[in-house]
Short mmCIF file of C-alpha atoms in Angstrom, two decimals:
data_model
loop_
_atom_site.label_atom_id
_atom_site.label_comp_id
_atom_site.label_asym_id
_atom_site.label_seq_id
_atom_site.Cartn_x
_atom_site.Cartn_y
_atom_site.Cartn_z
CA MET A 204 73.50 139.23 51.50
CA ALA A 205 72.72 136.39 49.13
CA ARG A 206 71.77 137.62 45.82
CA CYS A 207 69.76 133.86 45.48
CA ASN A 208 67.14 134.52 47.83
CA PHE A 209 66.45 130.97 48.46
CA ALA A 210 70.09 129.59 48.75
CA ASP A 211 70.79 128.13 52.15
CA VAL A 212 74.31 127.58 52.12
CA VAL A 213 76.98 130.21 51.24
CA LEU A 214 80.75 129.55 50.72
CA GLU A 215 83.60 132.13 50.43
CA GLY A 216 87.09 131.67 49.53
CA GLY A 217 89.86 132.08 47.19
CA GLY A 218 88.32 135.38 45.94
CA TYR A 219 84.89 133.83 45.06
CA LEU A 220 81.43 133.38 46.66
CA ALA A 221 79.32 130.75 45.85
CA GLU A 222 75.60 130.03 46.89
CA PHE A 223 73.76 126.66 46.96
CA SER A 224 70.42 125.33 47.55
CA SER A 225 70.26 121.97 49.43
CA ALA A 226 66.39 121.54 48.94
CA ARG A 227 67.19 121.68 45.13
CA GLY A 228 69.69 118.95 44.27
CA GLY A 229 72.64 120.76 45.85
CA THR A 230 72.83 123.12 42.93
CA CYS A 231 75.24 126.10 42.98
CA TYR A 232 72.98 128.88 41.88
CA ARG A 233 75.29 131.76 42.18
CA LEU A 234 79.03 131.99 41.42
CA TYR A 235 80.81 135.38 41.80
CA HIS A 236 84.42 136.27 41.32
CA LYS A 237 85.40 139.34 43.31
CA GLU A 238 88.49 140.55 41.56
CA THR A 239 86.75 140.84 37.96
CA ARG A 240 83.01 141.51 39.74
CA ARG A 241 81.88 138.76 37.40
CA GLU A 242 78.75 136.94 37.95
CA ILE A 243 79.93 133.73 36.25
CA LEU A 244 76.56 131.44 36.32
CA ARG A 245 72.91 132.77 35.53
CA THR A 246 71.30 133.22 38.78
CA PRO A 247 67.61 132.95 39.31
CA GLU A 248 66.05 136.14 40.84
CA SER A 249 62.87 134.27 42.16
CA GLU A 250 61.42 130.73 42.67
CA GLU A 251 59.19 131.55 39.83
CA ALA A 252 61.76 131.87 37.48
CA LEU A 253 62.93 128.39 38.36
CA ARG A 254 59.38 127.27 37.76
CA ASP A 255 59.42 128.48 34.21
CA ASN A 256 62.80 126.50 33.46
CA ALA A 257 64.78 125.10 36.13
CA PHE A 258 67.34 123.81 33.69
CA LEU A 259 68.70 127.63 32.77
CA TYR A 260 70.03 128.65 36.10
CA GLY A 261 73.10 127.47 37.93
CA ASN A 262 74.67 123.83 37.56
CA PRO A 263 71.56 121.53 37.68
CA VAL A 264 72.47 117.66 37.69
CA LEU A 265 71.18 115.48 35.28
CA PHE A 266 70.33 111.95 35.87
CA PRO A 267 69.75 110.48 33.53
CA PRO A 268 70.80 113.03 31.04
CA ASN A 269 69.11 114.41 28.01
CA ARG A 270 66.32 112.29 26.30
CA ILE A 271 65.39 108.72 26.35
CA ARG A 272 63.39 107.63 23.83
CA GLY A 273 59.90 106.45 25.02
CA GLY A 274 61.46 106.57 28.36
CA SER A 275 62.56 102.92 28.63
CA PHE A 276 65.72 100.93 27.56
CA THR A 277 67.03 97.44 28.04
CA PHE A 278 70.20 96.86 30.24
CA GLY A 279 71.37 93.68 31.52
CA GLY A 280 68.45 91.71 30.04
CA LYS A 281 66.02 93.79 31.90
CA GLU A 282 63.75 96.59 30.90
CA TYR A 283 64.40 100.07 32.66
CA ARG A 284 61.35 102.63 32.73
CA PHE A 285 61.28 106.30 33.25
CA PRO A 286 57.98 108.28 33.29
CA VAL A 287 57.54 110.30 30.02
CA ASN A 288 57.97 113.78 31.32
CA GLU A 289 58.13 115.33 27.78
CA PRO A 290 54.82 114.59 26.14
CA ASP A 291 55.49 116.45 22.75
CA THR A 292 58.45 113.98 22.05
CA GLY A 293 57.36 111.04 24.05
CA CYS A 294 60.63 111.00 25.78
CA HIS A 295 61.92 111.10 29.48
CA LEU A 296 64.00 114.07 30.00
CA HIS A 297 66.88 114.83 32.42
CA GLY A 298 65.64 112.99 35.50
CA GLU A 299 64.68 114.68 38.67
CA LEU A 300 67.87 114.56 40.80
CA TYR A 301 68.16 118.38 40.09
CA GLN A 302 65.27 118.82 42.45
CA LYS A 303 65.82 116.37 45.03
CA HIS A 304 66.61 117.57 48.62
CA PHE A 305 70.28 116.94 49.71
CA ASP A 306 71.52 116.45 53.01
CA VAL A 307 74.33 118.30 54.06
CA LEU A 308 77.15 115.86 55.51
CA LYS A 309 79.76 118.84 56.38
CA LYS A 310 80.24 122.40 55.88
CA THR A 311 83.35 124.82 56.38
CA ASP A 312 83.57 128.29 55.13
CA THR A 313 85.16 126.97 51.88
CA ASP A 314 83.83 123.58 51.42
CA ILE A 315 80.32 121.57 51.37
CA ILE A 316 79.42 117.93 51.06
CA PHE A 317 75.76 117.23 50.09
CA ARG A 318 74.35 113.77 49.91
CA TYR A 319 71.20 112.06 48.69
CA GLN A 320 70.41 108.76 49.08
CA ALA A 321 67.56 106.42 47.30
CA GLN A 322 66.26 102.68 47.76
CA ALA A 323 65.61 100.68 44.96
CA GLY A 324 62.62 101.88 43.05
CA GLU A 325 62.46 105.10 45.07
CA TYR A 326 64.07 107.44 42.30
CA LEU A 327 61.66 107.29 39.63
CA GLY A 328 61.33 103.68 39.68
CA PHE A 329 65.12 103.06 39.07
CA PRO A 330 65.63 99.50 40.21
CA HIS A 331 68.63 99.99 42.09
CA ALA A 332 69.70 101.78 45.48
CA PHE A 333 72.26 104.17 45.08
CA SER A 334 73.90 107.20 46.78
CA VAL A 335 75.07 110.58 45.53
CA THR A 336 77.59 112.99 47.17
CA ARG A 337 78.22 116.61 45.54
CA GLN A 338 81.48 117.74 47.29
CA TYR A 339 82.42 121.28 46.45
CA THR A 340 85.47 123.24 47.41
CA LEU A 341 86.09 127.28 46.92
CA ASP A 342 89.57 128.42 46.55
CA GLY A 343 91.69 130.23 44.44
CA SER A 344 91.43 127.53 41.74
CA GLY A 345 87.88 128.36 41.62
CA LEU A 346 84.84 126.18 42.35
CA THR A 347 85.70 122.33 41.99
CA GLU A 348 82.82 119.68 42.30
CA LEU A 349 83.46 116.10 43.01
CA PHE A 350 80.44 114.02 42.07
CA THR A 351 80.26 110.63 43.26
CA MET A 352 77.80 108.08 42.43
CA LYS A 353 77.72 104.76 44.12
CA ASN A 354 75.83 101.45 43.25
CA CYS A 355 74.52 100.30 46.48
CA SER A 356 72.72 97.42 44.82
CA LYS A 357 73.70 93.83 44.32
CA GLU A 358 73.19 94.14 40.47
CA ASP A 359 75.26 96.17 37.67
CA MET A 360 74.09 99.57 37.46
CA PRO A 361 73.93 101.97 34.20
CA PHE A 362 75.16 105.26 34.92
CA MET A 363 74.82 108.34 32.74
CA LEU A 364 75.50 112.13 33.90
CA ALA A 365 75.40 115.46 32.74
CA PHE A 366 75.16 119.19 34.15
CA HIS A 367 72.93 121.91 32.51
CA THR A 368 75.71 124.48 33.60
CA THR A 369 74.58 127.87 32.59
CA PHE A 370 76.88 130.74 32.32
CA LEU A 371 76.20 134.49 31.76
CA ALA A 372 78.08 135.12 28.26
CA ARG A 373 77.17 138.69 26.97
CA GLY A 374 79.85 139.68 24.48
CA CYS A 375 81.66 136.27 25.00
CA LEU A 376 83.39 133.98 22.50
CA LEU A 377 83.24 130.28 22.87
CA GLN A 378 86.02 127.78 22.53
CA GLN A 379 85.90 123.89 22.95
CA ALA A 380 87.70 121.44 20.97
CA VAL A 381 84.88 119.28 19.57
CA GLY A 382 84.92 116.16 17.42
CA ARG A 383 81.89 114.66 15.67
CA GLU A 384 78.01 116.23 15.95
CA GLN A 385 75.44 113.82 16.90
CA LEU A 386 72.81 114.35 14.45
CA ARG A 387 69.22 114.90 15.97
CA ASP A 388 65.45 114.82 14.48
CA GLY A 389 62.68 116.90 14.94
CA HIS A 390 62.04 115.41 18.56
CA PHE A 391 65.89 115.99 19.47
CA LEU A 392 66.66 112.30 19.33
CA PRO A 393 69.47 111.04 17.35
CA THR A 394 69.39 109.93 14.15
CA GLY A 395 72.45 107.52 14.35
CA GLU A 396 74.40 109.74 12.15
CA TYR A 397 77.41 112.12 12.91
CA VAL A 398 79.17 114.93 11.05
CA GLN A 399 82.00 117.08 11.45
CA GLY A 400 84.14 119.87 10.14
CA ARG A 401 81.21 122.36 9.50
CA PRO A 402 82.30 126.08 9.69
CA ARG A 403 80.45 126.39 13.11
CA ASP A 404 82.63 123.43 14.64
CA ARG A 405 85.63 125.25 13.23
CA GLU A 406 84.53 128.51 14.91
CA ILE A 407 84.04 126.85 18.24
CA GLY A 408 87.48 124.87 18.14
CA ALA A 409 89.13 128.30 17.20
CA GLY A 410 87.42 130.21 20.03
CA THR A 411 85.71 132.56 17.54
CA PHE A 412 81.97 131.66 17.98
CA ALA A 413 80.31 134.72 19.30
CA VAL A 414 77.45 133.51 21.92
CA GLY A 415 73.89 134.88 21.52
CA PHE A 416 73.65 135.72 17.78
CA GLU A 417 72.16 132.53 16.49
CA LEU A 418 70.49 129.39 18.09
CA LEU A 419 72.97 126.93 19.20
CA SER A 420 71.81 123.46 20.21
CA VAL A 421 74.06 120.87 19.35
CA LEU A 422 76.00 117.70 21.11
CA TYR A 423 79.63 116.99 20.21
CA GLU A 424 82.16 114.53 21.13
CA ALA A 425 84.65 116.50 23.34
CA LYS A 426 88.26 116.67 22.19
CA GLY A 427 89.60 118.85 25.07
CA ASP A 428 88.56 118.90 28.82
CA THR A 429 88.06 122.61 28.94
CA ALA A 430 85.50 125.15 27.83
CA VAL A 431 86.27 128.80 27.59
CA LEU A 432 84.26 131.89 27.27
CA SER A 433 86.17 134.77 26.34
CA ASP A 434 85.17 138.49 27.00
CA PRO A 435 87.49 140.64 24.54
CA GLU A 436 86.20 143.82 25.70
CA ARG A 437 87.05 143.11 29.39
CA ARG A 438 90.00 141.02 28.71
CA GLU A 439 88.68 138.16 30.99
CA ARG A 440 87.68 134.59 30.54
CA VAL A 441 85.63 132.19 32.35
CA CYS A 442 86.91 128.36 31.97
CA TYR A 443 84.79 124.96 32.73
CA ARG A 444 87.00 122.03 33.01
CA ALA A 445 85.56 118.18 33.11
CA SER A 446 87.20 115.20 33.82
CA ALA A 447 87.79 112.70 31.09
CA GLU A 448 84.54 110.78 31.91
CA TYR A 449 82.67 113.73 30.35
CA GLY A 450 83.27 112.63 26.69
CA TYR A 451 80.47 114.74 25.41
CA ARG A 452 79.36 118.24 25.41
CA MET A 453 75.78 119.59 24.95
CA LEU A 454 76.00 123.38 24.19
CA PHE A 455 72.56 125.40 23.86
CA SER A 456 72.21 129.00 23.73
CA PRO A 457 69.05 130.59 22.26
CA ALA A 458 69.22 133.50 19.71
CA ASN A 459 69.42 136.80 21.04
CA SER A 460 70.53 135.67 24.53
CA ASP A 461 72.99 136.53 27.12
CA TYR A 462 73.82 133.28 28.41
CA ILE A 463 74.97 129.67 27.32
CA CYS A 464 74.48 126.22 28.82
CA ILE A 465 77.79 124.30 28.68
CA GLU A 466 76.89 120.80 29.53
CA PRO A 467 79.50 118.08 30.28
CA GLN A 468 77.92 114.77 29.52
CA THR A 469 79.10 111.21 30.01
CA CYS A 470 77.39 109.55 27.08
CA ALA A 471 75.54 110.22 23.77
CA ILE A 472 72.06 111.36 23.73
CA ASP A 473 69.75 108.13 23.95
CA CYS A 474 72.63 105.94 23.99
CA PHE A 475 70.84 102.70 24.45
CA HIS A 476 68.86 103.18 21.40
CA LEU A 477 71.93 103.92 19.02
CA PRO A 478 73.27 101.15 16.26
CA THR A 479 76.35 100.41 18.34
CA LEU A 480 76.45 99.19 22.16
CA PRO A 481 75.60 101.86 24.82
CA GLU A 482 79.46 101.23 26.44
CA GLN A 483 80.61 102.53 22.85
CA ASN A 484 78.72 105.91 23.31
CA GLY A 485 79.57 106.49 26.94
CA LEU A 486 77.69 104.28 28.93
CA ILE A 487 79.30 103.84 32.50
CA VAL A 488 78.61 100.67 34.13
CA LEU A 489 78.91 100.43 37.90
CA ARG A 490 79.55 96.67 39.46
CA PRO A 491 77.63 95.93 42.95
CA ASP A 492 78.98 98.36 45.66
CA GLU A 493 81.31 100.02 43.22
CA GLN A 494 81.44 103.91 43.04
CA ILE A 495 82.75 106.61 40.64
CA THR A 496 83.96 110.10 41.24
CA LEU A 497 83.93 112.57 38.49
CA ARG A 498 85.42 116.21 38.63
CA THR A 499 84.26 119.72 37.27
CA THR A 500 85.88 122.99 38.01
CA ILE A 501 84.96 126.49 37.07
CA TRP A 502 87.12 129.52 37.43
CA SER A 503 87.57 133.13 35.96
CA GLU A 504 90.73 134.95 34.94
CA ARG A 505 92.12 138.05 33.68
#
């Protein structure tokens, strides 16, 4: 019986069990590895938990990711406006794709394809028609997602993406090869400055950073494709691999917590308002009728 009581799609294969919600963005809310008996993702126990903070469970999709200053930016000589949904910072945060209903196009015991389509202006006023598919496969390699975005409009479209993937990580050490850290102000917006080589950066790079003891809230340039959560006591590890388009990693874990959000992100935070061009900070431009497919894989191993 599904532990996630509102999941409507269940896959089983390769020694894993995965549970999804088509009503909430095609999100995977549970991933269980049978051999190690490990619950890999943080799973909400109720819908009330999601109402408290929908981003701290499963792998919700963020489009656009993180914060946009004032909810607006200019691209191709036109102003784009998203609603300000974080009044304290005056920003737009994370979009709403994570809570949109996705249609199920195809399902087998080990594979599922979800799709969402929007006409121009239908999605938060975004002036482009687009379609999204989230295609999952569950096998011996773990849970692989192919995320495809297609620009269905006749104009160039800005594309920015992240996943707020939340892992259970009690007693785990984090390893991720990182470059510069993007510094942020009191409203969590970038200052335009970068630093690197701090002691914490070296700990994360070496795989000796202990999760859950101190607040971790940082965006790094990713210098490796795989983040690893090692459990020394159980001699196991969980791995999260992202394709090259995800050039950044947002890492978030509160102090005294048993979870961490490892967020592969295609662009820097608020890339349109940085001193250099958005394309130099990860912005992807989709031409008319062009599509892009990005890959992530999560697995557990001894």
